[in-house]
PDB file of C-alpha atoms in Angstrom:
ATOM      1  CA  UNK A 114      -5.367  -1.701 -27.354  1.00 82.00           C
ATOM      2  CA  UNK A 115      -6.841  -3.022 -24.204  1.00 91.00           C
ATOM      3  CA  UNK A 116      -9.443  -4.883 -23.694  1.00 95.00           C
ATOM      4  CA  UNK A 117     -12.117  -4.327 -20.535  1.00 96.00           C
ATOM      5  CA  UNK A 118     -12.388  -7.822 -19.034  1.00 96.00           C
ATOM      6  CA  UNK A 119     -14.584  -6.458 -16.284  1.00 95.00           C
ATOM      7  CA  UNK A 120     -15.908  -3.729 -14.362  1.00 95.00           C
ATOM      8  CA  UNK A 121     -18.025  -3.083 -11.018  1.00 92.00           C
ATOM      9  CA  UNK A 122     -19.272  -0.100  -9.126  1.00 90.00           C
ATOM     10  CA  UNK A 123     -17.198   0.101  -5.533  1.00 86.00           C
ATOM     11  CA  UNK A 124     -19.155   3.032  -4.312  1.00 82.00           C
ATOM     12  CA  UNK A 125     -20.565   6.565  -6.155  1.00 78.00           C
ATOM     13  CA  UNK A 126     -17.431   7.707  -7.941  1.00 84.00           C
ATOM     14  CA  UNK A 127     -15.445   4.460  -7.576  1.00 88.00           C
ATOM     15  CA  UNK A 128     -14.831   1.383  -9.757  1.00 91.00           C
ATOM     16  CA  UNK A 129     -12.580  -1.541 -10.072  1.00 91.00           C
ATOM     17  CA  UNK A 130     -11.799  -2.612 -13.566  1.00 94.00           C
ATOM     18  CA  UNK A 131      -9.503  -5.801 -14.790  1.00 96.00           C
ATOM     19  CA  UNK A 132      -8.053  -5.059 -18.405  1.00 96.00           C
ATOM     20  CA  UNK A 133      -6.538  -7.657 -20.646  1.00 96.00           C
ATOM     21  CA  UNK A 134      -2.461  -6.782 -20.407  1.00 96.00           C
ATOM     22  CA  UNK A 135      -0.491  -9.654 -20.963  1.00 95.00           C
ATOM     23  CA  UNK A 136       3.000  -7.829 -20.737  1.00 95.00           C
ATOM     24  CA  UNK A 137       2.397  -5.937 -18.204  1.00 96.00           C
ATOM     25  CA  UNK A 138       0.752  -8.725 -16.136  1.00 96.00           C
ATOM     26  CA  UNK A 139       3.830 -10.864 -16.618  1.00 95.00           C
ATOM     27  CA  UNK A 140       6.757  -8.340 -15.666  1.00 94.00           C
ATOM     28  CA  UNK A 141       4.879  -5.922 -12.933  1.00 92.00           C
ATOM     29  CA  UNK A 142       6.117  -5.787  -9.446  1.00 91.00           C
ATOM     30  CA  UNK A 143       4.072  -4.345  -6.362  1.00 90.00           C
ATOM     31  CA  UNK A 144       4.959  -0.404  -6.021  1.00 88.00           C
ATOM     32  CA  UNK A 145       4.732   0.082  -9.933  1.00 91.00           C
ATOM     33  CA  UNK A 146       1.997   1.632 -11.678  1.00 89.00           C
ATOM     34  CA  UNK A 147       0.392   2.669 -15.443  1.00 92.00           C
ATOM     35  CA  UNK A 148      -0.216   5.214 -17.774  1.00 91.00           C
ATOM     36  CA  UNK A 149      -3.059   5.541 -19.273  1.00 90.00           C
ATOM     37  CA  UNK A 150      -4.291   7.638 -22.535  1.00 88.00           C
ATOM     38  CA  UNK A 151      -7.395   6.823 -24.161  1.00 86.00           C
ATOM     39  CA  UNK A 152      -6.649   7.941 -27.514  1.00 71.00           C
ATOM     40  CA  UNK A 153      -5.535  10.759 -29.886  1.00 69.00           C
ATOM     41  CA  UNK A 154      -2.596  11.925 -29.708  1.00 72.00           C
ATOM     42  CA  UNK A 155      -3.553  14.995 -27.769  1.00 76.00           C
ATOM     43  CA  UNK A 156      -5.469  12.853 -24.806  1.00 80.00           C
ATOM     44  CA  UNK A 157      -4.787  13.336 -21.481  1.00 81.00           C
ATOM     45  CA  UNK A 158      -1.993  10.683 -19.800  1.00 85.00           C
ATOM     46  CA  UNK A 159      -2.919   9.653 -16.237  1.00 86.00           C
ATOM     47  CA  UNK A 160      -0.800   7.766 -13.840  1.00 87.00           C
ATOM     48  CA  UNK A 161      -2.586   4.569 -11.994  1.00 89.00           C
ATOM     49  CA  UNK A 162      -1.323   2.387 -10.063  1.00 86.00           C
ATOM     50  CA  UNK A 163      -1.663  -1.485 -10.675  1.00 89.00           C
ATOM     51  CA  UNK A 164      -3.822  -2.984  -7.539  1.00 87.00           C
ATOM     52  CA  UNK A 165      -3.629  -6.121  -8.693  1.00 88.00           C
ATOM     53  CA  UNK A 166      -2.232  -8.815 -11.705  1.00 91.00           C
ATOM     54  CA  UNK A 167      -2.954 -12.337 -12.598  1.00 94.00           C
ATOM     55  CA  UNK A 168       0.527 -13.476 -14.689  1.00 95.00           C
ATOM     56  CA  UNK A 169      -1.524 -16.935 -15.850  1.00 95.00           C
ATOM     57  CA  UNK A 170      -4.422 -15.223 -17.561  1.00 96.00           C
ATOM     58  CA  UNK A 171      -2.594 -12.073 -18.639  1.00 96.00           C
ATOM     59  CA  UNK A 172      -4.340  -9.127 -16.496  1.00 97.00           C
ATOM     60  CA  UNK A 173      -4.035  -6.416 -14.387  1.00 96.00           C
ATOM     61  CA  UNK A 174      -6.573  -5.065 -11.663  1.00 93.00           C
ATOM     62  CA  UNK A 175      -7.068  -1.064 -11.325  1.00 92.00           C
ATOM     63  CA  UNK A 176      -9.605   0.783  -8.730  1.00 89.00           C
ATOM     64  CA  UNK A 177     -10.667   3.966 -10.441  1.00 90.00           C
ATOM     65  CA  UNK A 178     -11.573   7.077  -8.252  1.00 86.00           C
ATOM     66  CA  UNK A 179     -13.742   9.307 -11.214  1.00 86.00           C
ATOM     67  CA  UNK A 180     -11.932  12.852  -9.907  1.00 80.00           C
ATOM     68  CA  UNK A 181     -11.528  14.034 -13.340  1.00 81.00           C
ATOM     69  CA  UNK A 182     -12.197  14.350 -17.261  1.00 83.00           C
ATOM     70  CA  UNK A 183     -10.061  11.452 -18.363  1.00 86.00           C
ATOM     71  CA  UNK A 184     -11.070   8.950 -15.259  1.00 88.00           C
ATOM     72  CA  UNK A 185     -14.481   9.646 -15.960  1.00 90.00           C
ATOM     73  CA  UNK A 186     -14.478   8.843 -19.209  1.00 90.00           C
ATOM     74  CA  UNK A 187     -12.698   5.669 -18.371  1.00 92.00           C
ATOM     75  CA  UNK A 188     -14.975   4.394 -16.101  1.00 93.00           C
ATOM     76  CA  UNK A 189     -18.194   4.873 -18.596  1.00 92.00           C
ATOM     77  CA  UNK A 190     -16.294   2.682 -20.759  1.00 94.00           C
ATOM     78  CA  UNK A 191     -17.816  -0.461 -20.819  1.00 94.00           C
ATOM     79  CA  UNK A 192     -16.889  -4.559 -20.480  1.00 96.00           C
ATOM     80  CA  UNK A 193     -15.630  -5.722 -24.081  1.00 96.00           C
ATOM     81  CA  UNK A 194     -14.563  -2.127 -24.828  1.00 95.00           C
ATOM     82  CA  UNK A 195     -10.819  -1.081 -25.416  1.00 93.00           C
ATOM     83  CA  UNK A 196      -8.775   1.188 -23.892  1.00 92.00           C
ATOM     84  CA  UNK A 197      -5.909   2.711 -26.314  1.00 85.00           C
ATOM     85  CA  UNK A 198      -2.729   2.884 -24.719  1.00 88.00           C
ATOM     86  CA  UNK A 199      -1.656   1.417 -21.576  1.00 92.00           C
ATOM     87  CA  UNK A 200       2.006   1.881 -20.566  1.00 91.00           C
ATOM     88  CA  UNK A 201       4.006   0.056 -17.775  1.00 88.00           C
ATOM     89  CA  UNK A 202       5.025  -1.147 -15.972  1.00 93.00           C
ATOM     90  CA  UNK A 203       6.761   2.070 -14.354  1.00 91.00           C
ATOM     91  CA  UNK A 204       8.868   3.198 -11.551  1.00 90.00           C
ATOM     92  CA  UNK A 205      10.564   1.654  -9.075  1.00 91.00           C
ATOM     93  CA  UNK A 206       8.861  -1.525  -7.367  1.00 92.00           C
ATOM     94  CA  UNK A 207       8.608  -1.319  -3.771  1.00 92.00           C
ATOM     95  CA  UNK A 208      11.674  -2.859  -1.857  1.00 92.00           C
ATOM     96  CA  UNK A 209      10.255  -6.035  -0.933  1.00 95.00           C
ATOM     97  CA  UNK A 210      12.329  -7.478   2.021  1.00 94.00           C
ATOM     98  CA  UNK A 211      12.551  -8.801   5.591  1.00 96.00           C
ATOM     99  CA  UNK A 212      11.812  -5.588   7.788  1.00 97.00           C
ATOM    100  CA  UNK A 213      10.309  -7.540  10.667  1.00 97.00           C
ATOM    101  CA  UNK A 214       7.405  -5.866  11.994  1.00 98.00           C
ATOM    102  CA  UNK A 215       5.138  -3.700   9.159  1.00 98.00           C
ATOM    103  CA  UNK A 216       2.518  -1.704   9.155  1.00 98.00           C
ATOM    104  CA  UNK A 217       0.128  -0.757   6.222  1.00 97.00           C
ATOM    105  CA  UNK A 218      -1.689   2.978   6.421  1.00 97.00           C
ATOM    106  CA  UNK A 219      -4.208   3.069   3.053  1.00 96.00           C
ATOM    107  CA  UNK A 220      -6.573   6.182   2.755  1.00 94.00           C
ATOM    108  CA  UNK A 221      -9.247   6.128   0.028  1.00 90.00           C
ATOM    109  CA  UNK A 222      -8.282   4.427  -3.079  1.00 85.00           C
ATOM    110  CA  UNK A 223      -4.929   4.279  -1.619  1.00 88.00           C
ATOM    111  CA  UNK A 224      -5.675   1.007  -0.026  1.00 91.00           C
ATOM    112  CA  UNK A 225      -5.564  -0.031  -4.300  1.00 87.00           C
ATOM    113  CA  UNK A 226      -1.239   0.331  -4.127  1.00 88.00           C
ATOM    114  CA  UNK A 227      -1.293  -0.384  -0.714  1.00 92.00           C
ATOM    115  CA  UNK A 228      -2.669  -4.103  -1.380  1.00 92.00           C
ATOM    116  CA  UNK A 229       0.082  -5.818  -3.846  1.00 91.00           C
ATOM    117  CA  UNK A 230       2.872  -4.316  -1.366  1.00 94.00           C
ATOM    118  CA  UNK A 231       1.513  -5.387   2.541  1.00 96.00           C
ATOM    119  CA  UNK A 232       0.905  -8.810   0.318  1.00 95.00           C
ATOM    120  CA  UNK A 233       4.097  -9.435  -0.291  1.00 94.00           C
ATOM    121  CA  UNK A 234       5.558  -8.439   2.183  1.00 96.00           C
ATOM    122  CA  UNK A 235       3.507 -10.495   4.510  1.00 97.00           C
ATOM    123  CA  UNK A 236       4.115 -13.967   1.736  1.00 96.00           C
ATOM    124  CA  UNK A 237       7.980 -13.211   2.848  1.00 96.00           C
ATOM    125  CA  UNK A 238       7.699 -13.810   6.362  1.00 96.00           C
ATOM    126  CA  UNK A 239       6.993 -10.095   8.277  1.00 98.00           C
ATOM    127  CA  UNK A 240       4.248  -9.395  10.573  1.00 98.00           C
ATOM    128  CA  UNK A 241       1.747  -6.771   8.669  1.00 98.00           C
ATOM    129  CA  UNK A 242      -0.402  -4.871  10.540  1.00 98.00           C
ATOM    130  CA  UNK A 243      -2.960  -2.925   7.912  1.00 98.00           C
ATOM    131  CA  UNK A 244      -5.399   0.440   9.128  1.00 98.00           C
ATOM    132  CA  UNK A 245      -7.633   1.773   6.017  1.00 97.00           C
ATOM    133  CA  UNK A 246      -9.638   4.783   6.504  1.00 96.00           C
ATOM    134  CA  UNK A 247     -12.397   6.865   4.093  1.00 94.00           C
ATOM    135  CA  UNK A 248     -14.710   9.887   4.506  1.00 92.00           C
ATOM    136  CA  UNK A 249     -17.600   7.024   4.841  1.00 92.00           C
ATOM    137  CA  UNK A 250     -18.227   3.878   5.067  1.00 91.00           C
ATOM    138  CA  UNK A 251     -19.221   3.680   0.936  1.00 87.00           C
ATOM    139  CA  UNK A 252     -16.021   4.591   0.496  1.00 89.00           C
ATOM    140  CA  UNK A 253     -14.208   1.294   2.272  1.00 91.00           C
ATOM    141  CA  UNK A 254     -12.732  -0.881  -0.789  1.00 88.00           C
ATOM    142  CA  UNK A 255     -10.646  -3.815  -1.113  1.00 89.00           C
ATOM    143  CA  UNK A 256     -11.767  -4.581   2.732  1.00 93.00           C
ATOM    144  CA  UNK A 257     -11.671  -8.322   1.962  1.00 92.00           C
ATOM    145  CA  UNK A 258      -8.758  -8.924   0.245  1.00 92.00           C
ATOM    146  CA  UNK A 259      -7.056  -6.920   3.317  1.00 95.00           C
ATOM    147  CA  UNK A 260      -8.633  -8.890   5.687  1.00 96.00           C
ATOM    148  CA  UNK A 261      -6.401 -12.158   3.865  1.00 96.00           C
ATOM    149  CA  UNK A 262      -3.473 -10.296   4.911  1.00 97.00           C
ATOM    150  CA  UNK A 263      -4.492  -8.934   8.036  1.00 97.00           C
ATOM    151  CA  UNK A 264      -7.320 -10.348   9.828  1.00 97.00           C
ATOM    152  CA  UNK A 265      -7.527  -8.005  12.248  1.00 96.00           C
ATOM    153  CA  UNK A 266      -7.356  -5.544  10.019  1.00 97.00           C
ATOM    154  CA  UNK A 267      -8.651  -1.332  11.486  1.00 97.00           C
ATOM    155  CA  UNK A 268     -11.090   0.810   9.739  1.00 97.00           C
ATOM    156  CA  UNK A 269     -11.631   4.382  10.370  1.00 97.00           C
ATOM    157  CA  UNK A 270     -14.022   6.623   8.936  1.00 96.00           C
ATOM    158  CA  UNK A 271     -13.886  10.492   9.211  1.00 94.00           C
ATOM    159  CA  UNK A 272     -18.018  10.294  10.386  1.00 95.00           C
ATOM    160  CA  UNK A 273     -18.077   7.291  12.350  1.00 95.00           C
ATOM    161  CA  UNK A 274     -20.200   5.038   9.487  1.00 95.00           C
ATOM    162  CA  UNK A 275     -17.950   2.278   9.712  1.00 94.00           C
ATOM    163  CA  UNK A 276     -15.232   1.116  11.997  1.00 95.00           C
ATOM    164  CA  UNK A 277     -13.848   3.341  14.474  1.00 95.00           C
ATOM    165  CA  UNK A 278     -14.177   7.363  14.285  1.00 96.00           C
ATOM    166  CA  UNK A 279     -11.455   8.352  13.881  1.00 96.00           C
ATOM    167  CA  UNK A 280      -8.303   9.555  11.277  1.00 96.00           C
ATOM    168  CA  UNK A 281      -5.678   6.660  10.491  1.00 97.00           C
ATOM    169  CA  UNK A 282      -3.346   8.676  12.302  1.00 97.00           C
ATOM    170  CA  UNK A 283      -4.705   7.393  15.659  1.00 97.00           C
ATOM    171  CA  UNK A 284      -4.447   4.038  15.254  1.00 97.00           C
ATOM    172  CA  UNK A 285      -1.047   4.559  13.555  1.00 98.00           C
ATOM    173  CA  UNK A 286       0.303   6.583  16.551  1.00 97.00           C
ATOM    174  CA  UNK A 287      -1.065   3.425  19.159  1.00 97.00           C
ATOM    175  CA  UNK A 288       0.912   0.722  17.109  1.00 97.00           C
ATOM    176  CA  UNK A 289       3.996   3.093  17.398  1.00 97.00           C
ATOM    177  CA  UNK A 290       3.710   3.476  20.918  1.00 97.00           C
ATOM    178  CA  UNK A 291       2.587  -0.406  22.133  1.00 97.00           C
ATOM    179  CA  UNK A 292       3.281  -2.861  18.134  1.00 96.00           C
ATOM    180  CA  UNK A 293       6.551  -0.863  17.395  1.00 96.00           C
ATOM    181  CA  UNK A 294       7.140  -1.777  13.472  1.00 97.00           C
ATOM    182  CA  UNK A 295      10.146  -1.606  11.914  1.00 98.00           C
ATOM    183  CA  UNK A 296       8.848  -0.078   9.061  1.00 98.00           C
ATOM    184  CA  UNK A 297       5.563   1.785   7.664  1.00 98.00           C
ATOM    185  CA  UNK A 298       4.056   2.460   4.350  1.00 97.00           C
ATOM    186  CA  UNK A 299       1.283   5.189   3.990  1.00 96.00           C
ATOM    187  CA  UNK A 300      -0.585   5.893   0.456  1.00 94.00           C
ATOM    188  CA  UNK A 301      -3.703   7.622  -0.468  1.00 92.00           C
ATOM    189  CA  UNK A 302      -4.174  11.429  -0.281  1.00 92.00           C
ATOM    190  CA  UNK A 303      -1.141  13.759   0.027  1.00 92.00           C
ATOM    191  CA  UNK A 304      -2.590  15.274   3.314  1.00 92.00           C
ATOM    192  CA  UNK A 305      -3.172  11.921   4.946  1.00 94.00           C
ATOM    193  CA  UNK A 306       0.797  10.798   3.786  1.00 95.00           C
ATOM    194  CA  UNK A 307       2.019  13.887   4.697  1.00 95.00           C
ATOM    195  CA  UNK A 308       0.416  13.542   8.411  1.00 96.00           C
ATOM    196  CA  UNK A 309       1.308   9.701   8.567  1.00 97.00           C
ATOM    197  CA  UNK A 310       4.590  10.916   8.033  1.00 96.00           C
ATOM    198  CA  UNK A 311       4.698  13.519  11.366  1.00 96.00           C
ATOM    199  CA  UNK A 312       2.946  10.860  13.114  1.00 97.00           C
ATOM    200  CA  UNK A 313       5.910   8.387  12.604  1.00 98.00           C
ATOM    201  CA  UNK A 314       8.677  10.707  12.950  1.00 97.00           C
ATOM    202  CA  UNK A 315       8.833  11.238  16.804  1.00 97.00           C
ATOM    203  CA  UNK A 316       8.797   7.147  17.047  1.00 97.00           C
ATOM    204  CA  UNK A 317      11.681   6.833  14.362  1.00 96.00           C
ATOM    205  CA  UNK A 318      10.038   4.273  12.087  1.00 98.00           C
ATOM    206  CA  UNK A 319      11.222   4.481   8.832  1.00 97.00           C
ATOM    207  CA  UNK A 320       8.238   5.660   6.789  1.00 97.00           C
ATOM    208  CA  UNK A 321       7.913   4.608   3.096  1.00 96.00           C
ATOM    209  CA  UNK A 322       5.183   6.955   0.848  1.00 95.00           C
ATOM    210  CA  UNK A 323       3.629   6.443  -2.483  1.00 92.00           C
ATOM    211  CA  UNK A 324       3.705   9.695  -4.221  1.00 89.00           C
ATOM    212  CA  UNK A 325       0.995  10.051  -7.070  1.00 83.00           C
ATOM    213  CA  UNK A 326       1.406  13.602  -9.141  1.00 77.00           C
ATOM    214  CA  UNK A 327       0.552  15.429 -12.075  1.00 73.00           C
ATOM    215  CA  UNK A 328       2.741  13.060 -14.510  1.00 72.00           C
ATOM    216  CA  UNK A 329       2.656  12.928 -18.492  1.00 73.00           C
ATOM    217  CA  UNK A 330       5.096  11.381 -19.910  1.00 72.00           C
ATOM    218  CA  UNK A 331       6.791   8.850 -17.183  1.00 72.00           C
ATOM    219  CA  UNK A 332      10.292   9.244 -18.762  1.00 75.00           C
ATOM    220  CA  UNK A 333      11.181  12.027 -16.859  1.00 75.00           C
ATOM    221  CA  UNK A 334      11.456  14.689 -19.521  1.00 77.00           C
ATOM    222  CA  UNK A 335       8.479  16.534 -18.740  1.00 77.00           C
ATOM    223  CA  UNK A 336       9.606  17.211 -14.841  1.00 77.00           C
ATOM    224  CA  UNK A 337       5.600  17.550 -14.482  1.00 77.00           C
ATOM    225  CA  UNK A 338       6.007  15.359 -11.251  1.00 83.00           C
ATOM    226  CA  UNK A 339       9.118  17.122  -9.826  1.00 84.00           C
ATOM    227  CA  UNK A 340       9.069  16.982  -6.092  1.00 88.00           C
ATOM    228  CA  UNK A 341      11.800  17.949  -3.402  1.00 90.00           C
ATOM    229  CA  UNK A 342      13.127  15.158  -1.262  1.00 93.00           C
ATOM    230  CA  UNK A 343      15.848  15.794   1.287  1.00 93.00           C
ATOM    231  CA  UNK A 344      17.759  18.176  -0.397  1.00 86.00           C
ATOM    232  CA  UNK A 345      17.298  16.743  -3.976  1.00 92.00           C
ATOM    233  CA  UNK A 346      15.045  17.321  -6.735  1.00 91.00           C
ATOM    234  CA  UNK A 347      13.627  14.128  -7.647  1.00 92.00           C
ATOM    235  CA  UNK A 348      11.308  12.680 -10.611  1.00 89.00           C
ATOM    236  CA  UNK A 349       8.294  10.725  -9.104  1.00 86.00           C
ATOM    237  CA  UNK A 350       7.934   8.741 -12.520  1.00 84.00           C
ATOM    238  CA  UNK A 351      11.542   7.268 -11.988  1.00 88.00           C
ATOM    239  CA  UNK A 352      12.853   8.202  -9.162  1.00 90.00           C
ATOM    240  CA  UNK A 353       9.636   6.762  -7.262  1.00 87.00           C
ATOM    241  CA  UNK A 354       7.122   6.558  -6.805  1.00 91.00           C
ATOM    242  CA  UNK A 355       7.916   5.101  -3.120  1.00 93.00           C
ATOM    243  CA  UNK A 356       9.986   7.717  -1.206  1.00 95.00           C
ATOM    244  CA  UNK A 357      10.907   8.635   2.511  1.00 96.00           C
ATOM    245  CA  UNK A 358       8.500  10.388   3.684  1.00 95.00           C
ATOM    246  CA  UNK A 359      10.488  11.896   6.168  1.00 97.00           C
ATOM    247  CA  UNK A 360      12.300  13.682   3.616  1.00 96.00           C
ATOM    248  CA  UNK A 361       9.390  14.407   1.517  1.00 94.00           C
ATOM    249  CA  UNK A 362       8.331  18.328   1.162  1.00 92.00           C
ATOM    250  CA  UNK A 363       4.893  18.379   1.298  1.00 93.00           C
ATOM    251  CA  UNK A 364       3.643  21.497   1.036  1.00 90.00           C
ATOM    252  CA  UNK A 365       5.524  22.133  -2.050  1.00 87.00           C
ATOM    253  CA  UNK A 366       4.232  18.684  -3.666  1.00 88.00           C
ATOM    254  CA  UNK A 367       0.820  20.139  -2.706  1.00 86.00           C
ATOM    255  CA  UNK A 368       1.121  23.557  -4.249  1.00 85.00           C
ATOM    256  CA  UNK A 369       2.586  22.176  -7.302  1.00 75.00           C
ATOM    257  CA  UNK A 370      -0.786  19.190  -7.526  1.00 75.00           C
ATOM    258  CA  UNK A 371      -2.633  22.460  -7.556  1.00 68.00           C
ATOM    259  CA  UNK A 372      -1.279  23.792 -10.769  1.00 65.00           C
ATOM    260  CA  UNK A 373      -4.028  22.906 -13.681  1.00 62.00           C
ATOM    261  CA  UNK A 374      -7.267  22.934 -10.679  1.00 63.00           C
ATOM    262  CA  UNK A 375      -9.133  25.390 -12.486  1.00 61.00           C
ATOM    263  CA  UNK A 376      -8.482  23.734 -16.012  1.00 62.00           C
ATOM    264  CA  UNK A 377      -9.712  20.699 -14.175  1.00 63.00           C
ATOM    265  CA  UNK A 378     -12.466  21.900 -12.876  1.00 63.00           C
ATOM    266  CA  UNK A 379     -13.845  23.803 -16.098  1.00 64.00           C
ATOM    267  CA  UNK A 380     -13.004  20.698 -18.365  1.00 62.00           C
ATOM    268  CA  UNK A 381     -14.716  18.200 -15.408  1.00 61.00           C
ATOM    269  CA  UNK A 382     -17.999  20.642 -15.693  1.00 60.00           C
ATOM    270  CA  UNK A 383     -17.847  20.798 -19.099  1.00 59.00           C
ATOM    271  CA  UNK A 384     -17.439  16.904 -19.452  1.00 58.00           C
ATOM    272  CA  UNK A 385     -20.139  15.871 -16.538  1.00 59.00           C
ATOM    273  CA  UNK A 386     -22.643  18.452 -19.069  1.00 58.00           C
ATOM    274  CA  UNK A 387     -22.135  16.929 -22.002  1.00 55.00           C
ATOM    275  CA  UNK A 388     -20.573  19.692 -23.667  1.00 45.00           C
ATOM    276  CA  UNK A 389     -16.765  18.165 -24.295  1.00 45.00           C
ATOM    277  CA  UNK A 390     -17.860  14.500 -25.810  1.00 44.00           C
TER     278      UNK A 390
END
């Protein structure tokens, strides 16, 4: 079990919650992630990844999107309240090394992953460039701890609230041509990763994605999160979840994400009625 530390409102369906996790606090790396069940043996198992951890006081930092049955009912949970099983850390951390020049592409809650990973990198010695980019300007988070890293850190917004108008493709596409980094990471939606990806391609800059899928188990048995890569099968749980994006087959990733939708969407309806406590 456990234990909600704390818990605050980012925007309409998003939330950033610390949970008490001593082990997983202590042994995390940036690039790993969660899984979360909130009880019975039946409940659903999410993946999340861990946005932040505090070794010394035995936490871990999560920013909740409420998309779904099972992260909706995690973020009505409540301070001093328990969640039942927590599992991690998983996957593969995030190669952490002198690249040089680095740039950081976060869309949506995205920019949660995206934060422990441009960190480090940056503590090591390379030069991080970040861009972050929403639908709106509500739906900016983790703008100041980004702006540690990267003070002149770009925001986009697909309707112009905040920042520039504009898809983080653009400004990823300028630092190609004029910055030139060795070496770029996009996470957040599949879409955005998978266009980050063609945008990077034509410069040659090794392009590393974080892939988030339908995942239940995070051993690898269920082969719920089965993706191609190159010419390999590959298990995001623990083969990943960073991969090249180069290599990555999107549209297949994309079809597959789409499996359970109308489950989801009758159990979400069902759920935001009242009828499913």
């Amino acid at each position: 079990m456990n234990k909600i530390l704390y818990k605050k409102q980012l925007s309409q369906n998003v939330f950033s919650m610390v949970l008490e996790a001593p082990l997983i606090a202590r042994e995390r790396k940036p690039g790993q992630f969660i899984i979360v069940q909130l009880g019975g043996d039946f409940g659903e198992r999410i993946p999340l990844t861990i946005a932040d951890a505090d070794a010394e006081k035995g936490t871990i930092s999560l920013i909740i999107q409420a998309v779904g049955v099972t992260t909706l009912r995690l973020v009505n949970l409540n301070v001093g309240e328990y969640v039942a099983n927590v599992l991690g850390p998983l996957g593969h951390p995030t190669p952490i090394k002198k690249y040089g020049k680095v740039i950081g592409v976060g869309g949506g809650i995205g920019v949660a992953p995206l934060h422990p990973v441009v960190q480090a990198l940056k503590a090591i010695g390379n030069e991080v460039k970040i861009v972050i980019g929403a639908r709106s300007k509500e739906l900016i988070v983790m703008e100041k701890e980004l702006r540690v890293i990267d003070p002149d850190l770009t925001i986009v917004t697909d309707d112009g609230s905040y920042g520039k108008k504009a898809l983080v493709t653009e400004p990823l596409k300028e630092a190609c041509e004029t910055w030139k980094p060795d070496l770029a990471i996009a996470m957040g939606p599949p879409i955005m990763m998978k266009f980050c990806a063609a945008t990077t391609r034509p410069f040659n800059v090794h392009t590393l994605v974080s892939l988030n899928t339908i995942m239940i188990d995070g051993t690898g048995m269920c082969g719920g999160c089965r993706v191609n890569v190159g010419d390999e099968t590959k298990f995001v749980c623990v083969d990943g979840p960073d991969f090249d994006g180069h290599l990555v087959d999107w549209d297949n990733m994309m079809l597959r994400l789409g499996t359970y939708r109308a489950q989801e969407q009758e159990a979400d309806h069902r759920c935001r009625v009242g009828l499913n406590k």
